PDB file of C-alpha atoms in Angstrom:
ATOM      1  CA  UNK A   1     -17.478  15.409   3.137  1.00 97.00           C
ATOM      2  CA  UNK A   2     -13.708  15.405   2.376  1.00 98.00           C
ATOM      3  CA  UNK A   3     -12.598  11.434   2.397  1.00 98.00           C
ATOM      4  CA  UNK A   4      -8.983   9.856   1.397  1.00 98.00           C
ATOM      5  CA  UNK A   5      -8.842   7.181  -0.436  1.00 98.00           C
ATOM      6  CA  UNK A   6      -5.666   4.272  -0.584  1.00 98.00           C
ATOM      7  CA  UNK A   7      -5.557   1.815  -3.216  1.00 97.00           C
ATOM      8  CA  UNK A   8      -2.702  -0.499  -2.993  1.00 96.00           C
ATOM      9  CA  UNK A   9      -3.884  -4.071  -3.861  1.00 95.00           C
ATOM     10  CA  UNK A  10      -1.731  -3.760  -7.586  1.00 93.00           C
ATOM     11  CA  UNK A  11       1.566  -2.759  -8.801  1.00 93.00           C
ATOM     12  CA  UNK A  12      -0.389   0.784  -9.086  1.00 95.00           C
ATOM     13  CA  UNK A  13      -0.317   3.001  -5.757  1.00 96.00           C
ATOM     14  CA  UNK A  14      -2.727   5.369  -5.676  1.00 97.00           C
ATOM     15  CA  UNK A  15      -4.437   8.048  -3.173  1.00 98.00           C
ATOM     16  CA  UNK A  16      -6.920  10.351  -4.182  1.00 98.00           C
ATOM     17  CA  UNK A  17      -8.964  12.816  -1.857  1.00 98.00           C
ATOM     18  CA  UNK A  18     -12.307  13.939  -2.692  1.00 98.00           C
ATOM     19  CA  UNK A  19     -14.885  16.573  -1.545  1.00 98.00           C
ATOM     20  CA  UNK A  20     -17.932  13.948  -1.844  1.00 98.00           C
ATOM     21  CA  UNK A  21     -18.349  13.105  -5.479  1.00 97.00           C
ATOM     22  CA  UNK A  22     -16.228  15.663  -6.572  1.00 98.00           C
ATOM     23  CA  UNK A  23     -12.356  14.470  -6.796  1.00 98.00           C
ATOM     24  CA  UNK A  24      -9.563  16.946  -5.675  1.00 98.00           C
ATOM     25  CA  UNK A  25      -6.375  15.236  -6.158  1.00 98.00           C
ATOM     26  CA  UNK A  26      -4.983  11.711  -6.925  1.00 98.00           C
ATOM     27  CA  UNK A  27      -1.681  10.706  -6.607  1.00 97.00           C
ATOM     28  CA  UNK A  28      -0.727   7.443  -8.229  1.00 96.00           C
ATOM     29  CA  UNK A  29       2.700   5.207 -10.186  1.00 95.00           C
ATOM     30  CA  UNK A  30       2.277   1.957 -11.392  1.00 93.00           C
ATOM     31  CA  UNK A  31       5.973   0.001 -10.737  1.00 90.00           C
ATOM     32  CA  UNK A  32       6.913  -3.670 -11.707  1.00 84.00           C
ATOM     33  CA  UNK A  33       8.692  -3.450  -7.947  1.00 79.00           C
ATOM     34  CA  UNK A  34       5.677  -2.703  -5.238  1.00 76.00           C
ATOM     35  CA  UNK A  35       6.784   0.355  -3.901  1.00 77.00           C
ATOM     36  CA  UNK A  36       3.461   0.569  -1.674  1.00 87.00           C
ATOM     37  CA  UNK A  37       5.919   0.724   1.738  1.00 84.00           C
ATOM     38  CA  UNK A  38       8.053   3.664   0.362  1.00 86.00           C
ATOM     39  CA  UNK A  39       5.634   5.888  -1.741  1.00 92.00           C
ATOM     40  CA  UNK A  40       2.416   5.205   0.373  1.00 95.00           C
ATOM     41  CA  UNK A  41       2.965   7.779   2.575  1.00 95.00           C
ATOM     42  CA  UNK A  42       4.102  10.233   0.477  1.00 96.00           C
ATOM     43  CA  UNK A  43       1.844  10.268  -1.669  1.00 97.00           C
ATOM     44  CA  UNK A  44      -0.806  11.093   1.103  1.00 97.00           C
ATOM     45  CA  UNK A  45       1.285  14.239   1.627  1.00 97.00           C
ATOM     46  CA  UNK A  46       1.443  15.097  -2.154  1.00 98.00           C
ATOM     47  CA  UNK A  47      -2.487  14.160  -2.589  1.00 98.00           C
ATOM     48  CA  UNK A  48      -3.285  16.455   0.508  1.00 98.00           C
ATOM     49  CA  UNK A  49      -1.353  19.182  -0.764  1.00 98.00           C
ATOM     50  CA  UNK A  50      -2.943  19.026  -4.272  1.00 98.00           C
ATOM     51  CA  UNK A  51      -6.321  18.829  -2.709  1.00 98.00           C
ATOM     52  CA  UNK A  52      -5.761  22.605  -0.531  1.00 98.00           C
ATOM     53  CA  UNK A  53      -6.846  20.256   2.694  1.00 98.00           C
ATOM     54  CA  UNK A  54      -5.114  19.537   6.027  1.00 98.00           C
ATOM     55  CA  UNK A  55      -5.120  15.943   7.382  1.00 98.00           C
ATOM     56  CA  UNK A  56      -7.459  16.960  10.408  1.00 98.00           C
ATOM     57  CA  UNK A  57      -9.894  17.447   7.653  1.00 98.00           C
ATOM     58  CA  UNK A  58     -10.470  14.121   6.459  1.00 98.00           C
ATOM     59  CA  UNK A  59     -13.985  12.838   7.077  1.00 98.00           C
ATOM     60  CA  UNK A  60     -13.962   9.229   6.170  1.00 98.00           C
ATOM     61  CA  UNK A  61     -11.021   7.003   4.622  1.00 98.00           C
ATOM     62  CA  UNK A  62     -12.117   4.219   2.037  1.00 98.00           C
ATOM     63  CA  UNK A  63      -9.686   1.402   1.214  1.00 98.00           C
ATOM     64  CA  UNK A  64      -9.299  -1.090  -1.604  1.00 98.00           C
ATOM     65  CA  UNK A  65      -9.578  -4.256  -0.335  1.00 97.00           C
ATOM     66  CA  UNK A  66      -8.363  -6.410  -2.781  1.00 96.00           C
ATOM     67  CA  UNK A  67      -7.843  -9.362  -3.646  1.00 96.00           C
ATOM     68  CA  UNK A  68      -4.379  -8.336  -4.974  1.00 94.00           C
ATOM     69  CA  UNK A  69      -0.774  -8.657  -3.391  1.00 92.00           C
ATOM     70  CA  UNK A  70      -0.806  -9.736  -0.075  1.00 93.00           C
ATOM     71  CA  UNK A  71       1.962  -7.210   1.086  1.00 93.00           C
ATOM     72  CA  UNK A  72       0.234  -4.216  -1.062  1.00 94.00           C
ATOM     73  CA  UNK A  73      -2.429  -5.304   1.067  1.00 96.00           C
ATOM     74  CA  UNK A  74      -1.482  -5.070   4.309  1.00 96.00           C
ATOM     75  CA  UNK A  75       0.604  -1.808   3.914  1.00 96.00           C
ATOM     76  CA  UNK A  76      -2.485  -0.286   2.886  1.00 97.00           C
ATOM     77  CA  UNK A  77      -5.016  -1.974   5.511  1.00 97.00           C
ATOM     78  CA  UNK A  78      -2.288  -0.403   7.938  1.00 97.00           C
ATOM     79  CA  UNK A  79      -2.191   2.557   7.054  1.00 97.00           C
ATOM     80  CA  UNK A  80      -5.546   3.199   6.372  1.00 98.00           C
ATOM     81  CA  UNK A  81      -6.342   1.727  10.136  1.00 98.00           C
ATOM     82  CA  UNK A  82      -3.796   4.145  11.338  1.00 97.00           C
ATOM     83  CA  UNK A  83      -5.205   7.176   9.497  1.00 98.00           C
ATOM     84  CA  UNK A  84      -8.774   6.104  11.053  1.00 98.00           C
ATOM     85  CA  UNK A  85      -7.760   6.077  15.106  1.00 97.00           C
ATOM     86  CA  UNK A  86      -5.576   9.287  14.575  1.00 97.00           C
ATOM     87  CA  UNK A  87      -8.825  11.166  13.222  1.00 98.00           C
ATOM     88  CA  UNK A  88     -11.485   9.253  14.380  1.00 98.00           C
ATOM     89  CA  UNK A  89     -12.894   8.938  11.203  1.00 98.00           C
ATOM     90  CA  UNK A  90     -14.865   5.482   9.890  1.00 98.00           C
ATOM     91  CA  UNK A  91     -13.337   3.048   7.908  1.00 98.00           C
ATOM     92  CA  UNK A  92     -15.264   2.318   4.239  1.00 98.00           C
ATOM     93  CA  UNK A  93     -13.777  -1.383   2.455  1.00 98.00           C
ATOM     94  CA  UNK A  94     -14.398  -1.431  -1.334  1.00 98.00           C
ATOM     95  CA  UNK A  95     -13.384  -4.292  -3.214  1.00 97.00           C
ATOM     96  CA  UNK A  96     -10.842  -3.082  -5.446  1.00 97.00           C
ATOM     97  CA  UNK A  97     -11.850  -4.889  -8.723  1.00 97.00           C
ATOM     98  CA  UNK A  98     -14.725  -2.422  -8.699  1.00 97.00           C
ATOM     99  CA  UNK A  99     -12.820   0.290  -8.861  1.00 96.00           C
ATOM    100  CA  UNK A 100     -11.586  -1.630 -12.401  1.00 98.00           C
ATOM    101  CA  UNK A 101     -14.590  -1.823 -14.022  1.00 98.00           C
ATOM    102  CA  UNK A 102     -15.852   1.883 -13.177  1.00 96.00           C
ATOM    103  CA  UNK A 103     -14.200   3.620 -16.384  1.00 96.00           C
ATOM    104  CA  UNK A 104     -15.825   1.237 -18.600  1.00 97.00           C
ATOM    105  CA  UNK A 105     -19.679   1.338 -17.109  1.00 97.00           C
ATOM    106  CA  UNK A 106     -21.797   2.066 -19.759  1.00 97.00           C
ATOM    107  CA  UNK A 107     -19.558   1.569 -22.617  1.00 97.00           C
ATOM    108  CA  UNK A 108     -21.912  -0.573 -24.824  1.00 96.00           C
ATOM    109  CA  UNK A 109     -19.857  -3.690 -23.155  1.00 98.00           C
ATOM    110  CA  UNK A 110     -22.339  -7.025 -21.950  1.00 98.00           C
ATOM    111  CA  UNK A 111     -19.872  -7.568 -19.334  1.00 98.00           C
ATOM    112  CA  UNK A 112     -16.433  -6.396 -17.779  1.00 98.00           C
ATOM    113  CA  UNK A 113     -14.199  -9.405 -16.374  1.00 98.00           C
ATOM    114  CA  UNK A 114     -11.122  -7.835 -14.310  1.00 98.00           C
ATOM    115  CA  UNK A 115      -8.445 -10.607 -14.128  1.00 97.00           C
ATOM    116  CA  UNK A 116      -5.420  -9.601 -11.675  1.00 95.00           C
ATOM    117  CA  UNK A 117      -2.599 -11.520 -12.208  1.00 93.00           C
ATOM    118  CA  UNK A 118      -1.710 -14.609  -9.867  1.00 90.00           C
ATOM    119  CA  UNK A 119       0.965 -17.394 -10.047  1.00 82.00           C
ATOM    120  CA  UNK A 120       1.049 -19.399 -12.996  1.00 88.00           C
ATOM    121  CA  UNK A 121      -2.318 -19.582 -15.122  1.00 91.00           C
ATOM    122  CA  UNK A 122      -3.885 -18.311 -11.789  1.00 95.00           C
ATOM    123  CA  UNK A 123      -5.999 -15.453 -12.231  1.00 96.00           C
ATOM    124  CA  UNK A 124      -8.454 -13.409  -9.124  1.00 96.00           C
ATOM    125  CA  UNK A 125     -11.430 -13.020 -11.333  1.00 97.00           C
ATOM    126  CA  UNK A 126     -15.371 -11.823 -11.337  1.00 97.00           C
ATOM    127  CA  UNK A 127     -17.229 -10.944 -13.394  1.00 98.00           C
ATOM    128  CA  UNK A 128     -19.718  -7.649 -14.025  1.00 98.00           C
ATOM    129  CA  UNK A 129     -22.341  -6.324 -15.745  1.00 98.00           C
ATOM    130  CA  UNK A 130     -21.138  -3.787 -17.931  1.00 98.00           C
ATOM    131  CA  UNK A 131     -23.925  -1.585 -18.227  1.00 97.00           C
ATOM    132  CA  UNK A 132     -24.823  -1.461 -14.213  1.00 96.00           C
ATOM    133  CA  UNK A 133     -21.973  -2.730 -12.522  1.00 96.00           C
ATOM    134  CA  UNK A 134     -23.242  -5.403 -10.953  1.00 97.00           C
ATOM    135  CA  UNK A 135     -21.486  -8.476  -9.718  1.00 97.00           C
ATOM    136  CA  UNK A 136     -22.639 -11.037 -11.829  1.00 97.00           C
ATOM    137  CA  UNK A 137     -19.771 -13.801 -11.081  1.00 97.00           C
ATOM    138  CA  UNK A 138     -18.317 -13.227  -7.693  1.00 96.00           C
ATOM    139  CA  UNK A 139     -14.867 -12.823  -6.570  1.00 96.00           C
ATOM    140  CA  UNK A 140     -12.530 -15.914  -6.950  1.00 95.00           C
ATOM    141  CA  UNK A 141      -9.112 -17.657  -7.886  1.00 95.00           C
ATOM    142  CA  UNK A 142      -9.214 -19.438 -10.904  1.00 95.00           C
ATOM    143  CA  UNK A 143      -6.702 -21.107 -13.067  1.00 95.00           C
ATOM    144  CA  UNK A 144      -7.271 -20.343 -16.560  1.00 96.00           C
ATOM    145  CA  UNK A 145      -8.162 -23.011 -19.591  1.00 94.00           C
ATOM    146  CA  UNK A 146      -9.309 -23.314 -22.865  1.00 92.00           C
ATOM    147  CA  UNK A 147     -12.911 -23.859 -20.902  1.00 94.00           C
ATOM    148  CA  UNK A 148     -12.484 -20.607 -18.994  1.00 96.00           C
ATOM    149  CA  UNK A 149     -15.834 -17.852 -19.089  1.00 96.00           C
ATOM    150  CA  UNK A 150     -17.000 -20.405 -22.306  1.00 95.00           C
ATOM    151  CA  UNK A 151     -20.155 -18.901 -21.254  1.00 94.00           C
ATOM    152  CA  UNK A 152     -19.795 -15.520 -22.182  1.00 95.00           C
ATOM    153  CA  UNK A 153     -17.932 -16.777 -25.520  1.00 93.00           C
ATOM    154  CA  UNK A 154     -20.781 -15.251 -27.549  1.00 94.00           C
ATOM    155  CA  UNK A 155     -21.462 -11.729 -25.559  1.00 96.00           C
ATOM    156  CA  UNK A 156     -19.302  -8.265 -25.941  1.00 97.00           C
ATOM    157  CA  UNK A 157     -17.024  -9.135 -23.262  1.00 97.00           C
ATOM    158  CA  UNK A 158     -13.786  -6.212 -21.928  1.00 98.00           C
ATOM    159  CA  UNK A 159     -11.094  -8.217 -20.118  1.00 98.00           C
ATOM    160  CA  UNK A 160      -9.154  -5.930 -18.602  1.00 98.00           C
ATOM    161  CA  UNK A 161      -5.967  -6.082 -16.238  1.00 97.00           C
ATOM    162  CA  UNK A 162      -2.658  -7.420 -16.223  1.00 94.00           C
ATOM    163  CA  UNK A 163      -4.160 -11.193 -15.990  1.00 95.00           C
ATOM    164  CA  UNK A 164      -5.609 -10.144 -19.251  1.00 96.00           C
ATOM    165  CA  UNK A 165      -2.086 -10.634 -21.363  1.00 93.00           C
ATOM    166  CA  UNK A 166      -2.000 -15.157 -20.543  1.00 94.00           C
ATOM    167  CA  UNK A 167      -6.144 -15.256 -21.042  1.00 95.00           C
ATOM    168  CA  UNK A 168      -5.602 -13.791 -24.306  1.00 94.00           C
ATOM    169  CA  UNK A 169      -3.071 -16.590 -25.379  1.00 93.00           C
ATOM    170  CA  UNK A 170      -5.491 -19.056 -24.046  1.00 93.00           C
ATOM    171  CA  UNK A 171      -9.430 -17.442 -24.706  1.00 92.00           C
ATOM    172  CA  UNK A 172     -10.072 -16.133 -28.091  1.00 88.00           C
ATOM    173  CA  UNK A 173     -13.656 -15.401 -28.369  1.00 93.00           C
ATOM    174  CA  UNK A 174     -14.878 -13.325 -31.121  1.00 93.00           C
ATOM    175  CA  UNK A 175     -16.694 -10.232 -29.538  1.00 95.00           C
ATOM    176  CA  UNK A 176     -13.880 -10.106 -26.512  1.00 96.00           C
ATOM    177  CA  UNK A 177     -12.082  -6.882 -26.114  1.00 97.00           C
ATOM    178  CA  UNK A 178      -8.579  -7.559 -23.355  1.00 97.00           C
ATOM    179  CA  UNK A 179      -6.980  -4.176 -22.086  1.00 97.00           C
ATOM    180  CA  UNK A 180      -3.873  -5.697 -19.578  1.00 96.00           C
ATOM    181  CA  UNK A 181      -2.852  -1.419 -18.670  1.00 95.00           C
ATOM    182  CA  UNK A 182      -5.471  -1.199 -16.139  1.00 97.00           C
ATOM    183  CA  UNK A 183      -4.665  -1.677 -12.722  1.00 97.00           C
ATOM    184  CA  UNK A 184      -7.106  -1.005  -9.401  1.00 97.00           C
ATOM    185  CA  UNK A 185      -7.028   2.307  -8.824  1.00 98.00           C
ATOM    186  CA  UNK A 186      -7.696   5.548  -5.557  1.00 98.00           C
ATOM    187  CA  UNK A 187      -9.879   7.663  -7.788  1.00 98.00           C
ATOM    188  CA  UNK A 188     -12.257   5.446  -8.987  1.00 98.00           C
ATOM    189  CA  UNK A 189     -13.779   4.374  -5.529  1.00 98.00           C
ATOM    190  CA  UNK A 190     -15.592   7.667  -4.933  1.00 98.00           C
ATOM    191  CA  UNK A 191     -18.925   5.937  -6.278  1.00 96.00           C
ATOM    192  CA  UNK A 192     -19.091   2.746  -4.088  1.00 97.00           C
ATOM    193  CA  UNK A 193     -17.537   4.826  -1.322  1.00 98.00           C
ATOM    194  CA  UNK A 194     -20.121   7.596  -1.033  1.00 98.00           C
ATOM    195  CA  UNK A 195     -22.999   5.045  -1.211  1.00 97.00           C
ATOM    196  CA  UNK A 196     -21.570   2.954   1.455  1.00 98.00           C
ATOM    197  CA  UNK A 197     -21.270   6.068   3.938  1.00 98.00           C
ATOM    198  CA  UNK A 198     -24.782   6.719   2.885  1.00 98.00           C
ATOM    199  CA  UNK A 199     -25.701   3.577   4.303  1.00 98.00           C
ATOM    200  CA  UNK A 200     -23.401   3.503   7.363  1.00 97.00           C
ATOM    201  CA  UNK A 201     -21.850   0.286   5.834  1.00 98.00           C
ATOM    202  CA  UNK A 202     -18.688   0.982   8.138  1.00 98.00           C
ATOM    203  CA  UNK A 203     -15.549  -1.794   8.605  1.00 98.00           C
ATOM    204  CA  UNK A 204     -14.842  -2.179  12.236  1.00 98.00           C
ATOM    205  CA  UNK A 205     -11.449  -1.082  12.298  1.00 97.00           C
ATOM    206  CA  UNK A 206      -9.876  -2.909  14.944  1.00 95.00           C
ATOM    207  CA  UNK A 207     -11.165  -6.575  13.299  1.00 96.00           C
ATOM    208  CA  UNK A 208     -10.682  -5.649   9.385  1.00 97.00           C
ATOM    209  CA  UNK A 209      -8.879  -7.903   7.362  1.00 96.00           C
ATOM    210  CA  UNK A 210      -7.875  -7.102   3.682  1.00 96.00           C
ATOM    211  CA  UNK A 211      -9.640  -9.492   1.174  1.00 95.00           C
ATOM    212  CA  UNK A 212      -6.650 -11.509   0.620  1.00 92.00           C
ATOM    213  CA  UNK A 213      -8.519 -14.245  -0.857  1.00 82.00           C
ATOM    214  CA  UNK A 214      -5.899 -16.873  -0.856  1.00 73.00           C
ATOM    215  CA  UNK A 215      -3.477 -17.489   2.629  1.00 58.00           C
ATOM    216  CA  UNK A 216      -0.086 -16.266   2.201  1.00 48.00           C
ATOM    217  CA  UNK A 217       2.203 -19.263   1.534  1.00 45.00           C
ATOM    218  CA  UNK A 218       5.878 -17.509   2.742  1.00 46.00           C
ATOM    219  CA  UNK A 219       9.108 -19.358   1.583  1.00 44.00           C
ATOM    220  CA  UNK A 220      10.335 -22.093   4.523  1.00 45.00           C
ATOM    221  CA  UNK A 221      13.757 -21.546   5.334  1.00 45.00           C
ATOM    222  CA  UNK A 222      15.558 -25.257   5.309  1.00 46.00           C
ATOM    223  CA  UNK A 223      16.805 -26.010   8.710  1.00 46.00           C
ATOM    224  CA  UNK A 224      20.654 -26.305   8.951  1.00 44.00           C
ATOM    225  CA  UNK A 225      22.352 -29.515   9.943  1.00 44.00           C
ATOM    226  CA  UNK A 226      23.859 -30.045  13.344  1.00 39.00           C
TER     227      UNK A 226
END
């Protein structure tokens, strides 16, 4: 089964195309400036052409659906909608701090805390086991302090993402590992992806949301003076 995948929740877009487990091609660039709404697209092109596959052979399209930047977000929900009517393929959501944590499964870690980067001391945060995966803390905002994960203090924790740069300067527990390079990213939802086809966990395309987690407060324009 030959399924595209579009993660563009981070500063890191990424596509990747795989033929079930097996990955074919990922196309990806991490940029400070969110270039989701001019690379997206062709980087589906470049990631089908690495891959040997037409479009019309895509089987399935799985999307990362955040939390993350609310425009990322919504270019890639878009896109990946659009992808799904043209082909009449189903939709598979994965949240995209999963596909974080997947290079570091099974690396002798207790757990793996992903910490995207909000405004401020804000951080979107969970936490997982680091041997199975597992959610162990679920998804949420949180503004970081000296209190923040004092539970885990004394177990091998891996912080990783670019929240993980401010916790450092505020969380220094001995056995704590913080990586701040890793961003969400196409090829690592193959896993989550494949068992959620398996179990006909499908989004219904026409009512899927991204997980923004947070509304999007826009800037107000001030009203001019008559």
């Amino acid at each position: 089964m030959k399924i595209l995948y579009i993660e563009t929740s981070s500063k890191n877009c990424s596509v990747a195309i795989s033929d079930d487990e097996n990955l074919l091609c990922v196309c990806e660039e991490v940029s400070e400036n969110y270039k989701q709404s001019e690379s997206l697209h062709s980087f589906v092109e470049w990631a089908l052409e690495g891959a040997g596959i037409s479009i019309k052979e895509i089987e399935a399209v799985s999307l990362g659906r955040g939390p993350g930047s609310y425009t990322g977000l919504r270019i890639g929900a878009s896109s990946a909608k659009g992808f799904c009517y043209g082909l009449k393929v189903p939709l598979v959501a994965i949240n995209s701090m999963e596909s974080m944590i997947a290079p570091f499964l099974g690396e002798n870690y207790d757990f793996i805390v992903p910490l995207i980067d909000a405004r401020r001391m804000e951080v979107y945060t969970a936490v997982y086991d680091g041997e199975t995966g597992e959610e162990v803390v679920p998804t949420e905002a949180k503004v970081l302090d000296e209190h923040s994960f004092e539970e885990l203090k004394d177990k091998k924790i891996l912080f990783i993402g670019d929240g993980a740069a401010k916790t450092k300067e505020i969380i220094q527990f001995p056995n704590a590992e913080y990586n701040e390079n890793i961003y969400p990213s196409a090829q690592y939802l193959i896993k989550n992806t494949l068992r959620k086809i398996e179990q006909k966990d499908f989004e219904d395309i026409a009512y899927f949301e991204p997980f923004y987690l947070k509304d999007f407060h826009g800037v107000k324009k001030k009203k001019s003076e008559d």
